[in-house]
PDB file of C-alpha atoms (C1' of nucleotides) in Angstrom:
ATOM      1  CA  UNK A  23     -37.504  -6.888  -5.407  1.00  0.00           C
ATOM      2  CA  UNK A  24     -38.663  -3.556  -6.190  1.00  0.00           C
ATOM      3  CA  UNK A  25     -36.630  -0.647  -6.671  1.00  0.00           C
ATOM      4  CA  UNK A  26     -35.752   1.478  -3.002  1.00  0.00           C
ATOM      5  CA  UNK A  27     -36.844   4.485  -2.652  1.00  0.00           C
ATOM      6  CA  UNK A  28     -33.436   5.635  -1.226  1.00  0.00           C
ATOM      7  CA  UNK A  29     -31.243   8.880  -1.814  1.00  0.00           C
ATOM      8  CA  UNK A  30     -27.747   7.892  -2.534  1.00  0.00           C
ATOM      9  CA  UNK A  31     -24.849   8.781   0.223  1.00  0.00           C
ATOM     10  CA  UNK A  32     -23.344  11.071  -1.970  1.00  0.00           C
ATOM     11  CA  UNK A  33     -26.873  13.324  -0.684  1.00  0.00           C
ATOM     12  CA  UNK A  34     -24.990  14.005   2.702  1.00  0.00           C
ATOM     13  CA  UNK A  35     -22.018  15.603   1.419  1.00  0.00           C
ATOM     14  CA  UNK A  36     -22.720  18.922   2.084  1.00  0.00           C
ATOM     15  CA  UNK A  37     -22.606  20.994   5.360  1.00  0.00           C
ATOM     16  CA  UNK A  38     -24.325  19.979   8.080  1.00  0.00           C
ATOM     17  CA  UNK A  39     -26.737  22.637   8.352  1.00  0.00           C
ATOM     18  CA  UNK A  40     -27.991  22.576   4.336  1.00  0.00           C
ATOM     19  CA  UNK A  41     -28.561  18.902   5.212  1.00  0.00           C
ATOM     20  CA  UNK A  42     -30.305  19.364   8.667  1.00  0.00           C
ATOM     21  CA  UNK A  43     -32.531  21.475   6.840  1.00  0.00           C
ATOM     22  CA  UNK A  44     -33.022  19.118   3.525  1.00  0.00           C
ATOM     23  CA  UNK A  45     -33.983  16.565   5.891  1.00  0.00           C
ATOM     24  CA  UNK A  46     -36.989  17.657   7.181  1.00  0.00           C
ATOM     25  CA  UNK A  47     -40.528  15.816   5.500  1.00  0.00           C
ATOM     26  CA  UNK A  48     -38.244  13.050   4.317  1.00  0.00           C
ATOM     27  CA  UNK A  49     -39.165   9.506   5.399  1.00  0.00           C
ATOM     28  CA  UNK A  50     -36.568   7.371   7.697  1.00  0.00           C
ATOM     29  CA  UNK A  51     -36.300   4.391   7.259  1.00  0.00           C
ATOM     30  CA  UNK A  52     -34.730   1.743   9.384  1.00  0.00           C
ATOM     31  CA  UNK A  53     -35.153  -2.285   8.857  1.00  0.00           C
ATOM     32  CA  UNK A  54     -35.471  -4.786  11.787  1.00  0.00           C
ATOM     33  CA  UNK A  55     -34.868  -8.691  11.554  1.00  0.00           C
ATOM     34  CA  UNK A  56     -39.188  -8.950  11.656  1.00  0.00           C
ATOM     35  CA  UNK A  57     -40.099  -5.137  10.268  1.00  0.00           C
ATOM     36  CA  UNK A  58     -39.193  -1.967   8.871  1.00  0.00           C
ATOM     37  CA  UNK A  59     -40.252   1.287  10.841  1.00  0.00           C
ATOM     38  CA  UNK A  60     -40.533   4.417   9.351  1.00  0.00           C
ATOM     39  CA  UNK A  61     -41.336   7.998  10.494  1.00  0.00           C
ATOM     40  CA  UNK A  62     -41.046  11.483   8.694  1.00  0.00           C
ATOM     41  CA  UNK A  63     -38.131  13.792   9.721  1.00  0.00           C
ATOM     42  CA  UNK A  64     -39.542  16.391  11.523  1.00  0.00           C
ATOM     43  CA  UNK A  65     -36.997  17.903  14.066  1.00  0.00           C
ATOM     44  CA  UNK A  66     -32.976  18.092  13.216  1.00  0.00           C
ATOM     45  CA  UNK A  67     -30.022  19.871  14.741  1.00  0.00           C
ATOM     46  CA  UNK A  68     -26.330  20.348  12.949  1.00  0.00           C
ATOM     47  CA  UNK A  69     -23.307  19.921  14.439  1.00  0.00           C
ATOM     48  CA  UNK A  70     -20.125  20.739  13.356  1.00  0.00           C
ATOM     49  CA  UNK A  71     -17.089  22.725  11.456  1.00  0.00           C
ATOM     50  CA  UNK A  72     -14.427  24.203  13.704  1.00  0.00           C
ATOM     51  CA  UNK A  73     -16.260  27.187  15.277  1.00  0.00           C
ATOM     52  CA  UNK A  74     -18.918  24.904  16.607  1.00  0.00           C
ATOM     53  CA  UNK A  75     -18.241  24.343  20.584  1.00  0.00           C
ATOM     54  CA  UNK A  76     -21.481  22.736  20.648  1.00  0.00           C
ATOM     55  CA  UNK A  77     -20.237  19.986  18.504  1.00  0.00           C
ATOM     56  CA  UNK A  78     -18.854  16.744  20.005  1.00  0.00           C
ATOM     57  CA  UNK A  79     -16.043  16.992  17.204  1.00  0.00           C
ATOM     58  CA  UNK A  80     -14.773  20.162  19.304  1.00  0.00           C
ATOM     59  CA  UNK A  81     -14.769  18.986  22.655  1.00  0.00           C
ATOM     60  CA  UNK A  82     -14.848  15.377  22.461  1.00  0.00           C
ATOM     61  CA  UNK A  83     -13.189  14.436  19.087  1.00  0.00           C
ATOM     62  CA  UNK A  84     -11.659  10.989  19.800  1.00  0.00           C
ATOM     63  CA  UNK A  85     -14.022   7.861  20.437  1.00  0.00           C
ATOM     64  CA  UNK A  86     -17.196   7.423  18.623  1.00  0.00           C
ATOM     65  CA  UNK A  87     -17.619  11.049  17.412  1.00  0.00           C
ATOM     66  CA  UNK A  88     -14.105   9.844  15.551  1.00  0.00           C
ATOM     67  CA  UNK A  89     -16.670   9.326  12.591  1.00  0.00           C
ATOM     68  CA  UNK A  90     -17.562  12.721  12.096  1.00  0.00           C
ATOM     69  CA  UNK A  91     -14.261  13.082  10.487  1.00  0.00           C
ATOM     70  CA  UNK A  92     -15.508  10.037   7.839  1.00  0.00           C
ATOM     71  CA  UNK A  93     -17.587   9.582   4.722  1.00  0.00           C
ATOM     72  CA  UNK A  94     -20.458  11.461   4.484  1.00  0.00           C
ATOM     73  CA  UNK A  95     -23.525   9.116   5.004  1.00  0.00           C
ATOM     74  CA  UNK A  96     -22.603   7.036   8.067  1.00  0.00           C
ATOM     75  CA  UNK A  97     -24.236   6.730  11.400  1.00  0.00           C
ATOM     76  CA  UNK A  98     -22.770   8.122  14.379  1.00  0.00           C
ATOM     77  CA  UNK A  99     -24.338   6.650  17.496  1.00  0.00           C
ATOM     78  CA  UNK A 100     -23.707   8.547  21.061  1.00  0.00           C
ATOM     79  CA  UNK A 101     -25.044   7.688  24.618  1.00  0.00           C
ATOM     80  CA  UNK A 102     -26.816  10.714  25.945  1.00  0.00           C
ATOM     81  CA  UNK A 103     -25.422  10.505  29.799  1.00  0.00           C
ATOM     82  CA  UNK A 104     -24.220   7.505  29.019  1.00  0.00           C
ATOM     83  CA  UNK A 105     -27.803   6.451  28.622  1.00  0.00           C
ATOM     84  CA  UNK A 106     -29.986   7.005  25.424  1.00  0.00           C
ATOM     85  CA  UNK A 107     -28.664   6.458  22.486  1.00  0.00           C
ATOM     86  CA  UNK A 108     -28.952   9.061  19.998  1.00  0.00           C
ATOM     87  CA  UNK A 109     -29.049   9.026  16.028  1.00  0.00           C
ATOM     88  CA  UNK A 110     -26.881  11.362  13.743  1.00  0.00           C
ATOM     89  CA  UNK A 111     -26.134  11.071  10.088  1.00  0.00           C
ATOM     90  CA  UNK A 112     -22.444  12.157   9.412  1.00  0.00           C
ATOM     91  CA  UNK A 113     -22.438  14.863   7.024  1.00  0.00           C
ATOM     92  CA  UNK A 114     -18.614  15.837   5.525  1.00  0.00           C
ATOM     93  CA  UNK A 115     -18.519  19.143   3.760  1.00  0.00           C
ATOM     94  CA  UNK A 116     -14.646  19.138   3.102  1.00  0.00           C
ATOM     95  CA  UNK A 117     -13.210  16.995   5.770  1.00  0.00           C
ATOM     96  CA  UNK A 118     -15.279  19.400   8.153  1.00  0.00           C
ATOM     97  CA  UNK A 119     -16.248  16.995  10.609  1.00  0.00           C
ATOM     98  CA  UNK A 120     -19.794  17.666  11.106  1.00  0.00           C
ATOM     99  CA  UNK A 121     -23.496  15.412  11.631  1.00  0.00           C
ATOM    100  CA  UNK A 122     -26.564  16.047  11.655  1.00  0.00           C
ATOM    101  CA  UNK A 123     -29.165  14.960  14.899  1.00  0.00           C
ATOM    102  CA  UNK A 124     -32.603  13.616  14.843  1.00  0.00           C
ATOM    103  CA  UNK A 125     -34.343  15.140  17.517  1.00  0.00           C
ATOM    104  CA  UNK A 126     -38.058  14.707  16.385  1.00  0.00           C
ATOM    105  CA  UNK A 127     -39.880  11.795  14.079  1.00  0.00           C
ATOM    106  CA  UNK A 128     -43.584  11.155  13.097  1.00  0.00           C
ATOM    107  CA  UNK A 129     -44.123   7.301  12.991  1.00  0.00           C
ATOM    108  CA  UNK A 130     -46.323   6.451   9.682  1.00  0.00           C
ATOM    109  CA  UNK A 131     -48.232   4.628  11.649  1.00  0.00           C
ATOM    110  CA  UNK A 132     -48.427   6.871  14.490  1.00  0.00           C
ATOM    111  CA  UNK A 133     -50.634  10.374  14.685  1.00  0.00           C
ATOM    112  CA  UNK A 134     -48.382  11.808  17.286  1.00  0.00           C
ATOM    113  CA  UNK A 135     -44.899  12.872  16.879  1.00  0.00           C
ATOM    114  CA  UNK A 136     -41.704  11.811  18.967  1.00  0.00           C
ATOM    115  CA  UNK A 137     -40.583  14.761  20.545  1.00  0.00           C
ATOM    116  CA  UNK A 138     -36.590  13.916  21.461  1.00  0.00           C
ATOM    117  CA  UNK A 139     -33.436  12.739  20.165  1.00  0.00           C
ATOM    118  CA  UNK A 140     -33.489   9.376  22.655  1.00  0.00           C
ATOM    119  CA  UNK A 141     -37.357   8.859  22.535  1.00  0.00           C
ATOM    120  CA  UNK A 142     -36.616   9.122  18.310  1.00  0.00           C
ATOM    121  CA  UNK A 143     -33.689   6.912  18.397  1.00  0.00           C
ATOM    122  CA  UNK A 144     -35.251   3.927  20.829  1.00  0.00           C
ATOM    123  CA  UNK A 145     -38.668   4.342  18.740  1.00  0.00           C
ATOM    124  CA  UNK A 146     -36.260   3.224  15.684  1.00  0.00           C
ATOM    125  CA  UNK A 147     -34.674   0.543  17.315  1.00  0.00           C
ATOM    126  CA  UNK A 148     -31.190   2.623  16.942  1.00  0.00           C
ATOM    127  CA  UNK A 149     -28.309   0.618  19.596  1.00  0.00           C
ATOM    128  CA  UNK A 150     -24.695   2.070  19.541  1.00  0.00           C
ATOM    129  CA  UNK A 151     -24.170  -1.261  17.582  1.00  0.00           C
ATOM    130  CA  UNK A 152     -25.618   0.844  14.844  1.00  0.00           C
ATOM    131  CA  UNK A 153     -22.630   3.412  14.635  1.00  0.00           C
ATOM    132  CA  UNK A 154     -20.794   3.195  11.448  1.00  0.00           C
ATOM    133  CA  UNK A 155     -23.787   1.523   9.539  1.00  0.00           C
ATOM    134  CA  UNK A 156     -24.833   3.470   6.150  1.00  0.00           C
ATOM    135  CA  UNK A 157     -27.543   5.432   5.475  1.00  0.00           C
ATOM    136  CA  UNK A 158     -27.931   4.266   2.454  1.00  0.00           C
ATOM    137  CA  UNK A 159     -27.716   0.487   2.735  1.00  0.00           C
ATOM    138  CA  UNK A 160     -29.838  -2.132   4.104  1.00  0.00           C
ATOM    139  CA  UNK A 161     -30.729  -1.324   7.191  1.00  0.00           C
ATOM    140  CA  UNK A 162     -30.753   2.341   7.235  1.00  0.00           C
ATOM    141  CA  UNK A 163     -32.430   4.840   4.253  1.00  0.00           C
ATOM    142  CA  UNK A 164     -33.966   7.752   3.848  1.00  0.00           C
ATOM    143  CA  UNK A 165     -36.731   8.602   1.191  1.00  0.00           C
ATOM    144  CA  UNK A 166     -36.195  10.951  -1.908  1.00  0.00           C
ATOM    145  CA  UNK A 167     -39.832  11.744  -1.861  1.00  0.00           C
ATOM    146  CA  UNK A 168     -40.179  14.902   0.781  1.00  0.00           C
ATOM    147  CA  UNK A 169     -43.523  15.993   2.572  1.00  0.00           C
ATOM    148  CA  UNK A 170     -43.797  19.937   2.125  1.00  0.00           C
ATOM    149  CA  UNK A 171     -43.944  21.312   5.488  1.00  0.00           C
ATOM    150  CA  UNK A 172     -43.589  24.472   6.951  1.00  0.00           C
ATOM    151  CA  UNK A 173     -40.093  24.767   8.844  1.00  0.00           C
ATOM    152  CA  UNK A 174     -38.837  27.092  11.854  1.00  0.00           C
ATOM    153  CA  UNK A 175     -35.683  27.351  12.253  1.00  0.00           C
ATOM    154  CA  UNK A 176     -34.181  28.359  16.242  1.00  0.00           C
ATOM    155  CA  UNK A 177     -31.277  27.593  18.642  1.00  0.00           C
ATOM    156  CA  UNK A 178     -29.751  24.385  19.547  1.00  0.00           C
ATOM    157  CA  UNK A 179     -31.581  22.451  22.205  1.00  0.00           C
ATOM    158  CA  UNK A 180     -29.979  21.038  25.430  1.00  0.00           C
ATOM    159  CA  UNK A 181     -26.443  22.886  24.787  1.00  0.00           C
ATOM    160  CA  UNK A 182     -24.351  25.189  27.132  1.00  0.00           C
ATOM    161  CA  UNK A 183     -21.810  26.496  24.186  1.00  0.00           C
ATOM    162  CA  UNK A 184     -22.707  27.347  20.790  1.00  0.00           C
ATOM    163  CA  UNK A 185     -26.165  28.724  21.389  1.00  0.00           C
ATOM    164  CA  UNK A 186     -26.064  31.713  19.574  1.00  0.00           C
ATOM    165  CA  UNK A 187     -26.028  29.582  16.301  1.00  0.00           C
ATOM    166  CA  UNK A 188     -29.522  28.862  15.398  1.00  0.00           C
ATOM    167  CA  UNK A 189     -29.320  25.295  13.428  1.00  0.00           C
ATOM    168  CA  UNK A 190     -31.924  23.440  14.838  1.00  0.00           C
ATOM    169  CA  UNK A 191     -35.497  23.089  12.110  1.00  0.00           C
ATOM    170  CA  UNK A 192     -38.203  22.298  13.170  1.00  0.00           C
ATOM    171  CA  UNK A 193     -41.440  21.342  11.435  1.00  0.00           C
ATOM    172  CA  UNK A 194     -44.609  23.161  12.102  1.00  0.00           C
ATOM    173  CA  UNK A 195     -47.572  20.352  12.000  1.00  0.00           C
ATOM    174  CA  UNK A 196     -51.019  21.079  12.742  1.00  0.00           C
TER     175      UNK A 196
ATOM    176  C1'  DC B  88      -6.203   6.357  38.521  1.00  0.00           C
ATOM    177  C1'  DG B  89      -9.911   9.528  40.001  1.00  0.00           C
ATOM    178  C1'  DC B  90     -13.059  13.002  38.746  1.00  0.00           C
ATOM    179  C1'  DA B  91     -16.181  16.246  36.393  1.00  0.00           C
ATOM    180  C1'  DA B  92     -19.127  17.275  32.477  1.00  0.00           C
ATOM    181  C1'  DG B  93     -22.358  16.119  29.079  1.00  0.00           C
ATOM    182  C1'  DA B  94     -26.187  16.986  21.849  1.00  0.00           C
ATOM    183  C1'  DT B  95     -31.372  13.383  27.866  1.00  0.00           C
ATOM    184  C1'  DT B  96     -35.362  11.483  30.001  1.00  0.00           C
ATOM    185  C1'  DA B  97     -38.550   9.920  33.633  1.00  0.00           C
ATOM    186  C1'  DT B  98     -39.943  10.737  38.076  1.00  0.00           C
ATOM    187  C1'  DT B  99     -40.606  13.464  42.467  1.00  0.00           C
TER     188       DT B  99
ATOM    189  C1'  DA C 240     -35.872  19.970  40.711  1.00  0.00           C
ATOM    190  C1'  DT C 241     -33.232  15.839  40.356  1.00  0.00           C
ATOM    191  C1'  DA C 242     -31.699  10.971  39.932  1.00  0.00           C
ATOM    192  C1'  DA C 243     -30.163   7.565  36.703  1.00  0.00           C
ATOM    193  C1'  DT C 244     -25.847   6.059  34.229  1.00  0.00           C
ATOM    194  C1'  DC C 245     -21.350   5.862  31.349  1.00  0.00           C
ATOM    195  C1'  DT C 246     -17.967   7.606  27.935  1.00  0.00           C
ATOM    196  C1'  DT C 247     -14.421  10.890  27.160  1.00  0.00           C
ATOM    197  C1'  DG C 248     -10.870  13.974  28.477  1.00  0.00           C
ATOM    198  C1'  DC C 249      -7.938  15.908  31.712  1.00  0.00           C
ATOM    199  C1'  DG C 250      -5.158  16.333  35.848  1.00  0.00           C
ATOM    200  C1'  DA C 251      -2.454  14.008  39.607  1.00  0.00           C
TER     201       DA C 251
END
DNA sequence: CGCAAGATTATT
DNA sequence: ATAATCTTGCGA
């Protein structure tokens, strides 16, 4: 089998917001019993470190979001009102807990993007099964090869606290 | 144990 | 604008 074109966990070690940002026109990756789907990165959001209100490490710390506090490179699944899941890639600076979100994909095999964190995750095929999986192991990968795209950056999306902090990029596609 | 809030989305 | 739907945290 040929070699994966897969960046190594020890990519996500870094804050949250370098990564959110690094993500961006990379290819995600995520393998199905029958297929593999992937779609380019084009919408992320950070979370994390002990100012951030926003993040569910402040103000819901035990549970799932537990993993924030982990090894850099794991999934962290949440329920969106307890009803979509959502997709974040856990992203420890220096036992910072911190993730990054994926609010927006472009399907290879699609011409229009996914505009959403839940529309992006059920697009995947992401379950809350999926928490604690690796991104960089069978299942889940992401490329090392990046599009170039031009990136925004703004606010956080959907948030009452932390909104001042703008960690959310977005890519600008034609 | 009961209740309110929340990193959302589809429908009215 | 608002219902759908459930986990987490907090107060009684």
């Amino acid at each position: 089998m040929a070699e994966r074109d897969a960046l190594a966990c020890e990519h996500f070690a870094r804050p949250a917001i370098d990564v959110a940002l690094d993500l961006i026109g990379r290819t995600l990756d995520v393998r199905d019993a029958e297929t593999v789907r992937s779609a380019v990165i084009v919408e992320t959001e950070a979370y994390g470190g002990v100012e951030d209100l926003a993040s569910h490490a402040a103000f819901r710390p035990g549970g799932r979001a537990a993993i924030m506090r982990e090894t850099p490179g794991l999934i962290y699944v949440y329920a969106a009102y307890g009803m979509y899941p959502c997709l974040n890639i856990v992203t420890n600076p220096e036992g910072e807990p911190s993730a990054v979100l994926i609010r927006g994909i472009l399907p290879l095999e699609a011409s229009k993007s996914i505009d959403g964190p839940g529309r992006s995750a059920r697009w995947l095929g992401v379950t809350l099964d999926d928490q604690g999986q690796s991104i960089c192991g069978d299942r889940f990968w992401v490329s090392t090869s990046r599009v170039p795209l031009p990136v925004e950056r703004t606010r956080r999306i959907g948030i009452t606290r932390g909104v001042d902090t703008e960690w959310r990029y977005v890519a600008r596609l034609e």
